[in-house]
């Protein structure tokens, strides 16, 4: 497994726009295989995003094949400095049930 946290100095509304675009892109084009956990939350500095994937290769495929389409859909650019991931190796992940937020609505 592969996990990481990103710290974004942007408002949570920027995340919500990205999240909506990603869900729409996944719905239309597929992708995202290997994602186990994804969550984001506002912080005093912006928002944090945490994900756990089955493998880093699956995250790399998502970032190559899905994320750029979603960013274009949302009208967001990937210009400028990107946050540096804080990587971790999950010891365990438990997901007793699936839950989708209504953030994309």
PDB file of N, CA and C in Angstrom, residues 3-96:
ATOM      1  N   UNK A   3       0.492   5.546   0.837  1.00  0.00           N
ATOM      2  CA  UNK A   3      -0.317   6.652   1.315  1.00  0.00           C
ATOM      3  C   UNK A   3       0.449   7.956   1.291  1.00  0.00           C
ATOM      4  N   UNK A   4      -0.293   9.041   1.234  1.00  0.00           N
ATOM      5  CA  UNK A   4       0.331  10.357   1.269  1.00  0.00           C
ATOM      6  C   UNK A   4      -0.667  11.406   1.748  1.00  0.00           C
ATOM      7  N   UNK A   5      -0.111  12.521   2.194  1.00  0.00           N
ATOM      8  CA  UNK A   5      -0.878  13.697   2.586  1.00  0.00           C
ATOM      9  C   UNK A   5      -0.328  14.870   1.800  1.00  0.00           C
ATOM     10  N   UNK A   6      -1.224  15.727   1.314  1.00  0.00           N
ATOM     11  CA  UNK A   6      -0.831  16.972   0.661  1.00  0.00           C
ATOM     12  C   UNK A   6      -1.437  18.127   1.440  1.00  0.00           C
ATOM     13  N   UNK A   7      -0.663  19.187   1.619  1.00  0.00           N
ATOM     14  CA  UNK A   7      -1.120  20.406   2.288  1.00  0.00           C
ATOM     15  C   UNK A   7      -1.236  21.497   1.223  1.00  0.00           C
ATOM     16  N   UNK A   8      -2.453  21.978   0.997  1.00  0.00           N
ATOM     17  CA  UNK A   8      -2.702  22.998  -0.028  1.00  0.00           C
ATOM     18  C   UNK A   8      -2.998  24.345   0.614  1.00  0.00           C
ATOM     19  N   UNK A   9      -2.309  25.411   0.188  1.00  0.00           N
ATOM     20  CA  UNK A   9      -2.627  26.757   0.680  1.00  0.00           C
ATOM     21  C   UNK A   9      -3.721  27.393  -0.174  1.00  0.00           C
ATOM     22  N   UNK A  10      -4.868  26.724  -0.230  1.00  0.00           N
ATOM     23  CA  UNK A  10      -5.989  27.188  -1.051  1.00  0.00           C
ATOM     24  C   UNK A  10      -7.282  26.943  -0.273  1.00  0.00           C
ATOM     25  N   UNK A  11      -8.325  27.682  -0.592  1.00  0.00           N
ATOM     26  CA  UNK A  11      -9.591  27.484   0.131  1.00  0.00           C
ATOM     27  C   UNK A  11     -10.202  26.124  -0.179  1.00  0.00           C
ATOM     28  N   UNK A  12     -10.997  25.626   0.744  1.00  0.00           N
ATOM     29  CA  UNK A  12     -11.650  24.328   0.562  1.00  0.00           C
ATOM     30  C   UNK A  12     -12.545  24.333  -0.676  1.00  0.00           C
ATOM     31  N   UNK A  13     -13.032  25.500  -1.090  1.00  0.00           N
ATOM     32  CA  UNK A  13     -13.848  25.566  -2.304  1.00  0.00           C
ATOM     33  C   UNK A  13     -13.064  25.105  -3.537  1.00  0.00           C
ATOM     34  N   UNK A  14     -11.750  25.343  -3.557  1.00  0.00           N
ATOM     35  CA  UNK A  14     -10.919  24.852  -4.661  1.00  0.00           C
ATOM     36  C   UNK A  14     -10.932  23.327  -4.672  1.00  0.00           C
ATOM     37  N   UNK A  15     -10.817  22.724  -3.487  1.00  0.00           N
ATOM     38  CA  UNK A  15     -10.900  21.263  -3.400  1.00  0.00           C
ATOM     39  C   UNK A  15     -12.263  20.767  -3.886  1.00  0.00           C
ATOM     40  N   UNK A  16     -13.329  21.413  -3.441  1.00  0.00           N
ATOM     41  CA  UNK A  16     -14.675  20.958  -3.812  1.00  0.00           C
ATOM     42  C   UNK A  16     -14.871  20.992  -5.324  1.00  0.00           C
ATOM     43  N   UNK A  17     -14.327  21.994  -5.996  1.00  0.00           N
ATOM     44  CA  UNK A  17     -14.403  22.066  -7.457  1.00  0.00           C
ATOM     45  C   UNK A  17     -13.615  20.924  -8.086  1.00  0.00           C
ATOM     46  N   UNK A  18     -12.418  20.649  -7.560  1.00  0.00           N
ATOM     47  CA  UNK A  18     -11.617  19.528  -8.075  1.00  0.00           C
ATOM     48  C   UNK A  18     -12.332  18.203  -7.844  1.00  0.00           C
ATOM     49  N   UNK A  19     -12.866  18.032  -6.641  1.00  0.00           N
ATOM     50  CA  UNK A  19     -13.538  16.781  -6.280  1.00  0.00           C
ATOM     51  C   UNK A  19     -14.716  16.505  -7.215  1.00  0.00           C
ATOM     52  N   UNK A  20     -15.521  17.517  -7.451  1.00  0.00           N
ATOM     53  CA  UNK A  20     -16.665  17.374  -8.347  1.00  0.00           C
ATOM     54  C   UNK A  20     -16.207  16.978  -9.746  1.00  0.00           C
ATOM     55  N   UNK A  21     -15.177  17.641 -10.250  1.00  0.00           N
ATOM     56  CA  UNK A  21     -14.672  17.348 -11.590  1.00  0.00           C
ATOM     57  C   UNK A  21     -14.080  15.945 -11.669  1.00  0.00           C
ATOM     58  N   UNK A  22     -13.398  15.513 -10.628  1.00  0.00           N
ATOM     59  CA  UNK A  22     -12.839  14.156 -10.615  1.00  0.00           C
ATOM     60  C   UNK A  22     -13.967  13.131 -10.650  1.00  0.00           C
ATOM     61  N   UNK A  23     -14.996  13.312  -9.830  1.00  0.00           N
ATOM     62  CA  UNK A  23     -16.107  12.364  -9.823  1.00  0.00           C
ATOM     63  C   UNK A  23     -16.808  12.305 -11.179  1.00  0.00           C
ATOM     64  N   UNK A  24     -16.983  13.453 -11.826  1.00  0.00           N
ATOM     65  CA  UNK A  24     -17.608  13.473 -13.151  1.00  0.00           C
ATOM     66  C   UNK A  24     -16.737  12.768 -14.180  1.00  0.00           C
ATOM     67  N   UNK A  25     -15.434  13.009 -14.120  1.00  0.00           N
ATOM     68  CA  UNK A  25     -14.505  12.370 -15.054  1.00  0.00           C
ATOM     69  C   UNK A  25     -14.485  10.861 -14.842  1.00  0.00           C
ATOM     70  N   UNK A  26     -14.441  10.422 -13.596  1.00  0.00           N
ATOM     71  CA  UNK A  26     -14.469   8.984 -13.307  1.00  0.00           C
ATOM     72  C   UNK A  26     -15.767   8.352 -13.794  1.00  0.00           C
ATOM     73  N   UNK A  27     -16.870   9.051 -13.616  1.00  0.00           N
ATOM     74  CA  UNK A  27     -18.169   8.537 -14.045  1.00  0.00           C
ATOM     75  C   UNK A  27     -18.221   8.353 -15.559  1.00  0.00           C
ATOM     76  N   UNK A  28     -17.631   9.285 -16.292  1.00  0.00           N
ATOM     77  CA  UNK A  28     -17.671   9.231 -17.753  1.00  0.00           C
ATOM     78  C   UNK A  28     -16.596   8.348 -18.354  1.00  0.00           C
ATOM     79  N   UNK A  29     -15.380   8.422 -17.802  1.00  0.00           N
ATOM     80  CA  UNK A  29     -14.232   7.768 -18.439  1.00  0.00           C
ATOM     81  C   UNK A  29     -13.687   6.573 -17.660  1.00  0.00           C
ATOM     82  N   UNK A  30     -14.136   6.379 -16.427  1.00  0.00           N
ATOM     83  CA  UNK A  30     -13.558   5.313 -15.611  1.00  0.00           C
ATOM     84  C   UNK A  30     -12.210   5.744 -15.061  1.00  0.00           C
ATOM     85  N   UNK A  31     -11.541   4.810 -14.436  1.00  0.00           N
ATOM     86  CA  UNK A  31     -10.235   5.093 -13.837  1.00  0.00           C
ATOM     87  C   UNK A  31     -10.333   5.090 -12.327  1.00  0.00           C
ATOM     88  N   UNK A  32      -9.221   5.328 -11.696  1.00  0.00           N
ATOM     89  CA  UNK A  32      -9.188   5.390 -10.245  1.00  0.00           C
ATOM     90  C   UNK A  32      -9.043   4.045  -9.568  1.00  0.00           C
ATOM     91  N   UNK A  33      -8.719   3.013 -10.341  1.00  0.00           N
ATOM     92  CA  UNK A  33      -8.551   1.693  -9.747  1.00  0.00           C
ATOM     93  C   UNK A  33      -7.424   1.721  -8.726  1.00  0.00           C
ATOM     94  N   UNK A  34      -7.667   1.086  -7.608  1.00  0.00           N
ATOM     95  CA  UNK A  34      -6.641   0.983  -6.575  1.00  0.00           C
ATOM     96  C   UNK A  34      -6.784   1.983  -5.446  1.00  0.00           C
ATOM     97  N   UNK A  35      -7.687   2.950  -5.574  1.00  0.00           N
ATOM     98  CA  UNK A  35      -7.892   3.914  -4.494  1.00  0.00           C
ATOM     99  C   UNK A  35      -8.640   3.238  -3.361  1.00  0.00           C
ATOM    100  N   UNK A  36      -8.076   3.283  -2.162  1.00  0.00           N
ATOM    101  CA  UNK A  36      -8.702   2.671  -0.995  1.00  0.00           C
ATOM    102  C   UNK A  36      -9.377   3.700  -0.101  1.00  0.00           C
ATOM    103  N   UNK A  37      -8.712   4.839   0.100  1.00  0.00           N
ATOM    104  CA  UNK A  37      -9.230   5.873   0.993  1.00  0.00           C
ATOM    105  C   UNK A  37      -8.873   7.240   0.416  1.00  0.00           C
ATOM    106  N   UNK A  38      -9.825   8.151   0.451  1.00  0.00           N
ATOM    107  CA  UNK A  38      -9.601   9.534   0.020  1.00  0.00           C
ATOM    108  C   UNK A  38     -10.414  10.423   0.947  1.00  0.00           C
ATOM    109  N   UNK A  39      -9.756  11.395   1.554  1.00  0.00           N
ATOM    110  CA  UNK A  39     -10.512  12.384   2.318  1.00  0.00           C
ATOM    111  C   UNK A  39      -9.755  13.702   2.350  1.00  0.00           C
ATOM    112  N   UNK A  40     -10.516  14.775   2.478  1.00  0.00           N
ATOM    113  CA  UNK A  40      -9.955  16.120   2.534  1.00  0.00           C
ATOM    114  C   UNK A  40     -10.693  16.889   3.611  1.00  0.00           C
ATOM    115  N   UNK A  41     -10.007  17.883   4.153  1.00  0.00           N
ATOM    116  CA  UNK A  41     -10.615  18.683   5.213  1.00  0.00           C
ATOM    117  C   UNK A  41      -9.954  20.050   5.252  1.00  0.00           C
ATOM    118  N   UNK A  42     -10.732  21.085   5.627  1.00  0.00           N
ATOM    119  CA  UNK A  42     -10.167  22.432   5.700  1.00  0.00           C
ATOM    120  C   UNK A  42      -9.205  22.551   6.875  1.00  0.00           C
ATOM    121  N   UNK A  43      -8.202  23.387   6.702  1.00  0.00           N
ATOM    122  CA  UNK A  43      -7.248  23.709   7.759  1.00  0.00           C
ATOM    123  C   UNK A  43      -7.132  25.228   7.843  1.00  0.00           C
ATOM    124  N   UNK A  44      -6.408  25.708   8.822  1.00  0.00           N
ATOM    125  CA  UNK A  44      -6.202  27.156   8.930  1.00  0.00           C
ATOM    126  C   UNK A  44      -5.391  27.695   7.760  1.00  0.00           C
ATOM    127  N   UNK A  45      -4.584  26.832   7.133  1.00  0.00           N
ATOM    128  CA  UNK A  45      -3.750  27.260   6.010  1.00  0.00           C
ATOM    129  C   UNK A  45      -4.387  26.982   4.651  1.00  0.00           C
ATOM    130  N   UNK A  46      -5.519  26.278   4.590  1.00  0.00           N
ATOM    131  CA  UNK A  46      -6.156  25.928   3.324  1.00  0.00           C
ATOM    132  C   UNK A  46      -6.934  24.634   3.466  1.00  0.00           C
ATOM    133  N   UNK A  47      -6.380  23.560   2.865  1.00  0.00           N
ATOM    134  CA  UNK A  47      -6.978  22.241   3.064  1.00  0.00           C
ATOM    135  C   UNK A  47      -5.905  21.174   2.929  1.00  0.00           C
ATOM    136  N   UNK A  48      -6.169  20.027   3.545  1.00  0.00           N
ATOM    137  CA  UNK A  48      -5.295  18.859   3.449  1.00  0.00           C
ATOM    138  C   UNK A  48      -6.050  17.751   2.740  1.00  0.00           C
ATOM    139  N   UNK A  49      -5.313  16.959   1.984  1.00  0.00           N
ATOM    140  CA  UNK A  49      -5.851  15.824   1.255  1.00  0.00           C
ATOM    141  C   UNK A  49      -5.032  14.602   1.628  1.00  0.00           C
ATOM    142  N   UNK A  50      -5.707  13.527   1.999  1.00  0.00           N
ATOM    143  CA  UNK A  50      -5.033  12.276   2.341  1.00  0.00           C
ATOM    144  C   UNK A  50      -5.622  11.171   1.477  1.00  0.00           C
ATOM    145  N   UNK A  51      -4.742  10.333   0.932  1.00  0.00           N
ATOM    146  CA  UNK A  51      -5.182   9.190   0.144  1.00  0.00           C
ATOM    147  C   UNK A  51      -4.338   7.974   0.480  1.00  0.00           C
ATOM    148  N   UNK A  52      -4.967   6.806   0.337  1.00  0.00           N
ATOM    149  CA  UNK A  52      -4.263   5.526   0.414  1.00  0.00           C
ATOM    150  C   UNK A  52      -4.639   4.740  -0.831  1.00  0.00           C
ATOM    151  N   UNK A  53      -3.624   4.251  -1.518  1.00  0.00           N
ATOM    152  CA  UNK A  53      -3.780   3.475  -2.749  1.00  0.00           C
ATOM    153  C   UNK A  53      -3.207   2.081  -2.537  1.00  0.00           C
ATOM    154  N   UNK A  54      -3.684   1.137  -3.341  1.00  0.00           N
ATOM    155  CA  UNK A  54      -3.116  -0.202  -3.299  1.00  0.00           C
ATOM    156  C   UNK A  54      -1.633  -0.162  -3.659  1.00  0.00           C
ATOM    157  N   UNK A  55      -1.272   0.734  -4.595  1.00  0.00           N
ATOM    158  CA  UNK A  55       0.138   0.879  -4.985  1.00  0.00           C
ATOM    159  C   UNK A  55       0.388   2.289  -5.512  1.00  0.00           C
ATOM    160  N   UNK A  56       1.655   2.698  -5.476  1.00  0.00           N
ATOM    161  CA  UNK A  56       2.017   4.008  -6.027  1.00  0.00           C
ATOM    162  C   UNK A  56       1.823   4.027  -7.536  1.00  0.00           C
ATOM    163  N   UNK A  57       2.025   2.878  -8.193  1.00  0.00           N
ATOM    164  CA  UNK A  57       1.809   2.808  -9.643  1.00  0.00           C
ATOM    165  C   UNK A  57       0.369   3.154 -10.004  1.00  0.00           C
ATOM    166  N   UNK A  58      -0.599   2.730  -9.186  1.00  0.00           N
ATOM    167  CA  UNK A  58      -1.997   3.045  -9.464  1.00  0.00           C
ATOM    168  C   UNK A  58      -2.270   4.539  -9.270  1.00  0.00           C
ATOM    169  N   UNK A  59      -1.664   5.147  -8.266  1.00  0.00           N
ATOM    170  CA  UNK A  59      -1.778   6.602  -8.104  1.00  0.00           C
ATOM    171  C   UNK A  59      -1.167   7.304  -9.307  1.00  0.00           C
ATOM    172  N   UNK A  60       0.008   6.854  -9.738  1.00  0.00           N
ATOM    173  CA  UNK A  60       0.664   7.473 -10.895  1.00  0.00           C
ATOM    174  C   UNK A  60      -0.225   7.386 -12.137  1.00  0.00           C
ATOM    175  N   UNK A  61      -0.907   6.253 -12.329  1.00  0.00           N
ATOM    176  CA  UNK A  61      -1.812   6.101 -13.477  1.00  0.00           C
ATOM    177  C   UNK A  61      -2.981   7.081 -13.364  1.00  0.00           C
ATOM    178  N   UNK A  62      -3.536   7.246 -12.164  1.00  0.00           N
ATOM    179  CA  UNK A  62      -4.615   8.205 -11.946  1.00  0.00           C
ATOM    180  C   UNK A  62      -4.134   9.617 -12.264  1.00  0.00           C
ATOM    181  N   UNK A  63      -2.958   9.980 -11.759  1.00  0.00           N
ATOM    182  CA  UNK A  63      -2.423  11.323 -11.991  1.00  0.00           C
ATOM    183  C   UNK A  63      -2.097  11.566 -13.463  1.00  0.00           C
ATOM    184  N   UNK A  64      -1.803  10.527 -14.200  1.00  0.00           N
ATOM    185  CA  UNK A  64      -1.490  10.648 -15.624  1.00  0.00           C
ATOM    186  C   UNK A  64      -2.763  10.668 -16.477  1.00  0.00           C
ATOM    187  N   UNK A  65      -3.744   9.792 -16.151  1.00  0.00           N
ATOM    188  CA  UNK A  65      -4.867   9.551 -17.040  1.00  0.00           C
ATOM    189  C   UNK A  65      -6.173  10.258 -16.644  1.00  0.00           C
ATOM    190  N   UNK A  66      -6.369  10.528 -15.374  1.00  0.00           N
ATOM    191  CA  UNK A  66      -7.643  11.061 -14.905  1.00  0.00           C
ATOM    192  C   UNK A  66      -7.526  12.503 -14.426  1.00  0.00           C
ATOM    193  N   UNK A  67      -6.571  12.759 -13.555  1.00  0.00           N
ATOM    194  CA  UNK A  67      -6.508  14.063 -12.897  1.00  0.00           C
ATOM    195  C   UNK A  67      -6.367  15.238 -13.868  1.00  0.00           C
ATOM    196  N   UNK A  68      -5.518  15.167 -14.902  1.00  0.00           N
ATOM    197  CA  UNK A  68      -5.437  16.308 -15.834  1.00  0.00           C
ATOM    198  C   UNK A  68      -6.764  16.590 -16.537  1.00  0.00           C
ATOM    199  N   UNK A  69      -7.517  15.551 -16.894  1.00  0.00           N
ATOM    200  CA  UNK A  69      -8.831  15.751 -17.513  1.00  0.00           C
ATOM    201  C   UNK A  69      -9.780  16.457 -16.545  1.00  0.00           C
ATOM    202  N   UNK A  70      -9.736  16.030 -15.292  1.00  0.00           N
ATOM    203  CA  UNK A  70     -10.620  16.627 -14.281  1.00  0.00           C
ATOM    204  C   UNK A  70     -10.267  18.093 -14.042  1.00  0.00           C
ATOM    205  N   UNK A  71      -8.980  18.393 -13.982  1.00  0.00           N
ATOM    206  CA  UNK A  71      -8.563  19.785 -13.777  1.00  0.00           C
ATOM    207  C   UNK A  71      -9.020  20.659 -14.939  1.00  0.00           C
ATOM    208  N   UNK A  72      -8.885  20.146 -16.158  1.00  0.00           N
ATOM    209  CA  UNK A  72      -9.341  20.901 -17.331  1.00  0.00           C
ATOM    210  C   UNK A  72     -10.854  21.105 -17.263  1.00  0.00           C
ATOM    211  N   UNK A  73     -11.575  20.077 -16.864  1.00  0.00           N
ATOM    212  CA  UNK A  73     -13.044  20.169 -16.742  1.00  0.00           C
ATOM    213  C   UNK A  73     -13.435  21.254 -15.749  1.00  0.00           C
ATOM    214  N   UNK A  74     -12.682  21.351 -14.649  1.00  0.00           N
ATOM    215  CA  UNK A  74     -12.985  22.336 -13.604  1.00  0.00           C
ATOM    216  C   UNK A  74     -12.465  23.723 -13.950  1.00  0.00           C
ATOM    217  N   UNK A  75     -11.699  23.837 -15.052  1.00  0.00           N
ATOM    218  CA  UNK A  75     -11.138  25.124 -15.423  1.00  0.00           C
ATOM    219  C   UNK A  75      -9.995  25.541 -14.524  1.00  0.00           C
ATOM    220  N   UNK A  76      -9.343  24.558 -13.902  1.00  0.00           N
ATOM    221  CA  UNK A  76      -8.220  24.834 -13.009  1.00  0.00           C
ATOM    222  C   UNK A  76      -6.920  24.455 -13.691  1.00  0.00           C
ATOM    223  N   UNK A  77      -5.879  25.218 -13.421  1.00  0.00           N
ATOM    224  CA  UNK A  77      -4.586  24.917 -14.019  1.00  0.00           C
ATOM    225  C   UNK A  77      -3.695  24.216 -12.998  1.00  0.00           C
ATOM    226  N   UNK A  78      -2.691  23.555 -13.507  1.00  0.00           N
ATOM    227  CA  UNK A  78      -1.716  22.898 -12.645  1.00  0.00           C
ATOM    228  C   UNK A  78      -0.407  23.690 -12.652  1.00  0.00           C
ATOM    229  N   UNK A  79      -0.516  24.993 -13.000  1.00  0.00           N
ATOM    230  CA  UNK A  79       0.656  25.864 -13.024  1.00  0.00           C
ATOM    231  C   UNK A  79       1.123  26.141 -11.601  1.00  0.00           C
ATOM    232  N   UNK A  80       2.368  26.537 -11.491  1.00  0.00           N
ATOM    233  CA  UNK A  80       2.904  26.918 -10.188  1.00  0.00           C
ATOM    234  C   UNK A  80       3.420  25.734  -9.399  1.00  0.00           C
ATOM    235  N   UNK A  81       3.936  26.046  -8.251  1.00  0.00           N
ATOM    236  CA  UNK A  81       4.513  25.018  -7.387  1.00  0.00           C
ATOM    237  C   UNK A  81       3.419  24.099  -6.853  1.00  0.00           C
ATOM    238  N   UNK A  82       3.683  22.827  -6.893  1.00  0.00           N
ATOM    239  CA  UNK A  82       2.761  21.832  -6.359  1.00  0.00           C
ATOM    240  C   UNK A  82       3.220  21.442  -4.952  1.00  0.00           C
ATOM    241  N   UNK A  83       2.276  21.121  -4.074  1.00  0.00           N
ATOM    242  CA  UNK A  83       2.677  20.715  -2.728  1.00  0.00           C
ATOM    243  C   UNK A  83       3.464  19.409  -2.759  1.00  0.00           C
ATOM    244  N   UNK A  84       4.384  19.278  -1.845  1.00  0.00           N
ATOM    245  CA  UNK A  84       5.196  18.075  -1.740  1.00  0.00           C
ATOM    246  C   UNK A  84       4.444  17.043  -0.907  1.00  0.00           C
ATOM    247  N   UNK A  85       4.273  15.831  -1.446  1.00  0.00           N
ATOM    248  CA  UNK A  85       3.560  14.822  -0.669  1.00  0.00           C
ATOM    249  C   UNK A  85       4.356  14.389   0.556  1.00  0.00           C
ATOM    250  N   UNK A  86       3.643  14.199   1.649  1.00  0.00           N
ATOM    251  CA  UNK A  86       4.212  13.577   2.839  1.00  0.00           C
ATOM    252  C   UNK A  86       3.769  12.124   2.757  1.00  0.00           C
ATOM    253  N   UNK A  87       4.694  11.257   2.374  1.00  0.00           N
ATOM    254  CA  UNK A  87       4.379   9.858   2.112  1.00  0.00           C
ATOM    255  C   UNK A  87       4.402   9.035   3.400  1.00  0.00           C
ATOM    256  N   UNK A  88       3.583   7.995   3.403  1.00  0.00           N
ATOM    257  CA  UNK A  88       3.605   7.046   4.513  1.00  0.00           C
ATOM    258  C   UNK A  88       3.202   5.668   4.003  1.00  0.00           C
ATOM    259  N   UNK A  89       3.592   4.660   4.731  1.00  0.00           N
ATOM    260  CA  UNK A  89       3.200   3.291   4.410  1.00  0.00           C
ATOM    261  C   UNK A  89       2.148   2.857   5.422  1.00  0.00           C
ATOM    262  N   UNK A  90       0.903   2.732   4.981  1.00  0.00           N
ATOM    263  CA  UNK A  90      -0.154   2.358   5.922  1.00  0.00           C
ATOM    264  C   UNK A  90       0.108   0.986   6.542  1.00  0.00           C
ATOM    265  N   UNK A  91      -0.091   0.899   7.833  1.00  0.00           N
ATOM    266  CA  UNK A  91       0.031  -0.387   8.520  1.00  0.00           C
ATOM    267  C   UNK A  91      -1.220  -1.226   8.286  1.00  0.00           C
ATOM    268  N   UNK A  92      -2.362  -0.564   8.182  1.00  0.00           N
ATOM    269  CA  UNK A  92      -3.632  -1.244   7.939  1.00  0.00           C
ATOM    270  C   UNK A  92      -4.655  -0.219   7.473  1.00  0.00           C
ATOM    271  N   UNK A  93      -5.616  -0.679   6.716  1.00  0.00           N
ATOM    272  CA  UNK A  93      -6.736   0.148   6.288  1.00  0.00           C
ATOM    273  C   UNK A  93      -7.995  -0.692   6.463  1.00  0.00           C
ATOM    274  N   UNK A  94      -8.979  -0.129   7.139  1.00  0.00           N
ATOM    275  CA  UNK A  94     -10.242  -0.820   7.319  1.00  0.00           C
ATOM    276  C   UNK A  94     -11.351   0.073   6.769  1.00  0.00           C
ATOM    277  N   UNK A  95     -12.152  -0.470   5.885  1.00  0.00           N
ATOM    278  CA  UNK A  95     -13.278   0.261   5.329  1.00  0.00           C
ATOM    279  C   UNK A  95     -14.528  -0.607   5.486  1.00  0.00           C
ATOM    280  N   UNK A  96     -15.226  -0.445   6.590  1.00  0.00           N
ATOM    281  CA  UNK A  96     -16.369  -1.308   6.849  1.00  0.00           C
ATOM    282  C   UNK A  96     -17.532  -1.099   5.888  1.00  0.00           C
TER     283      UNK A  96
END
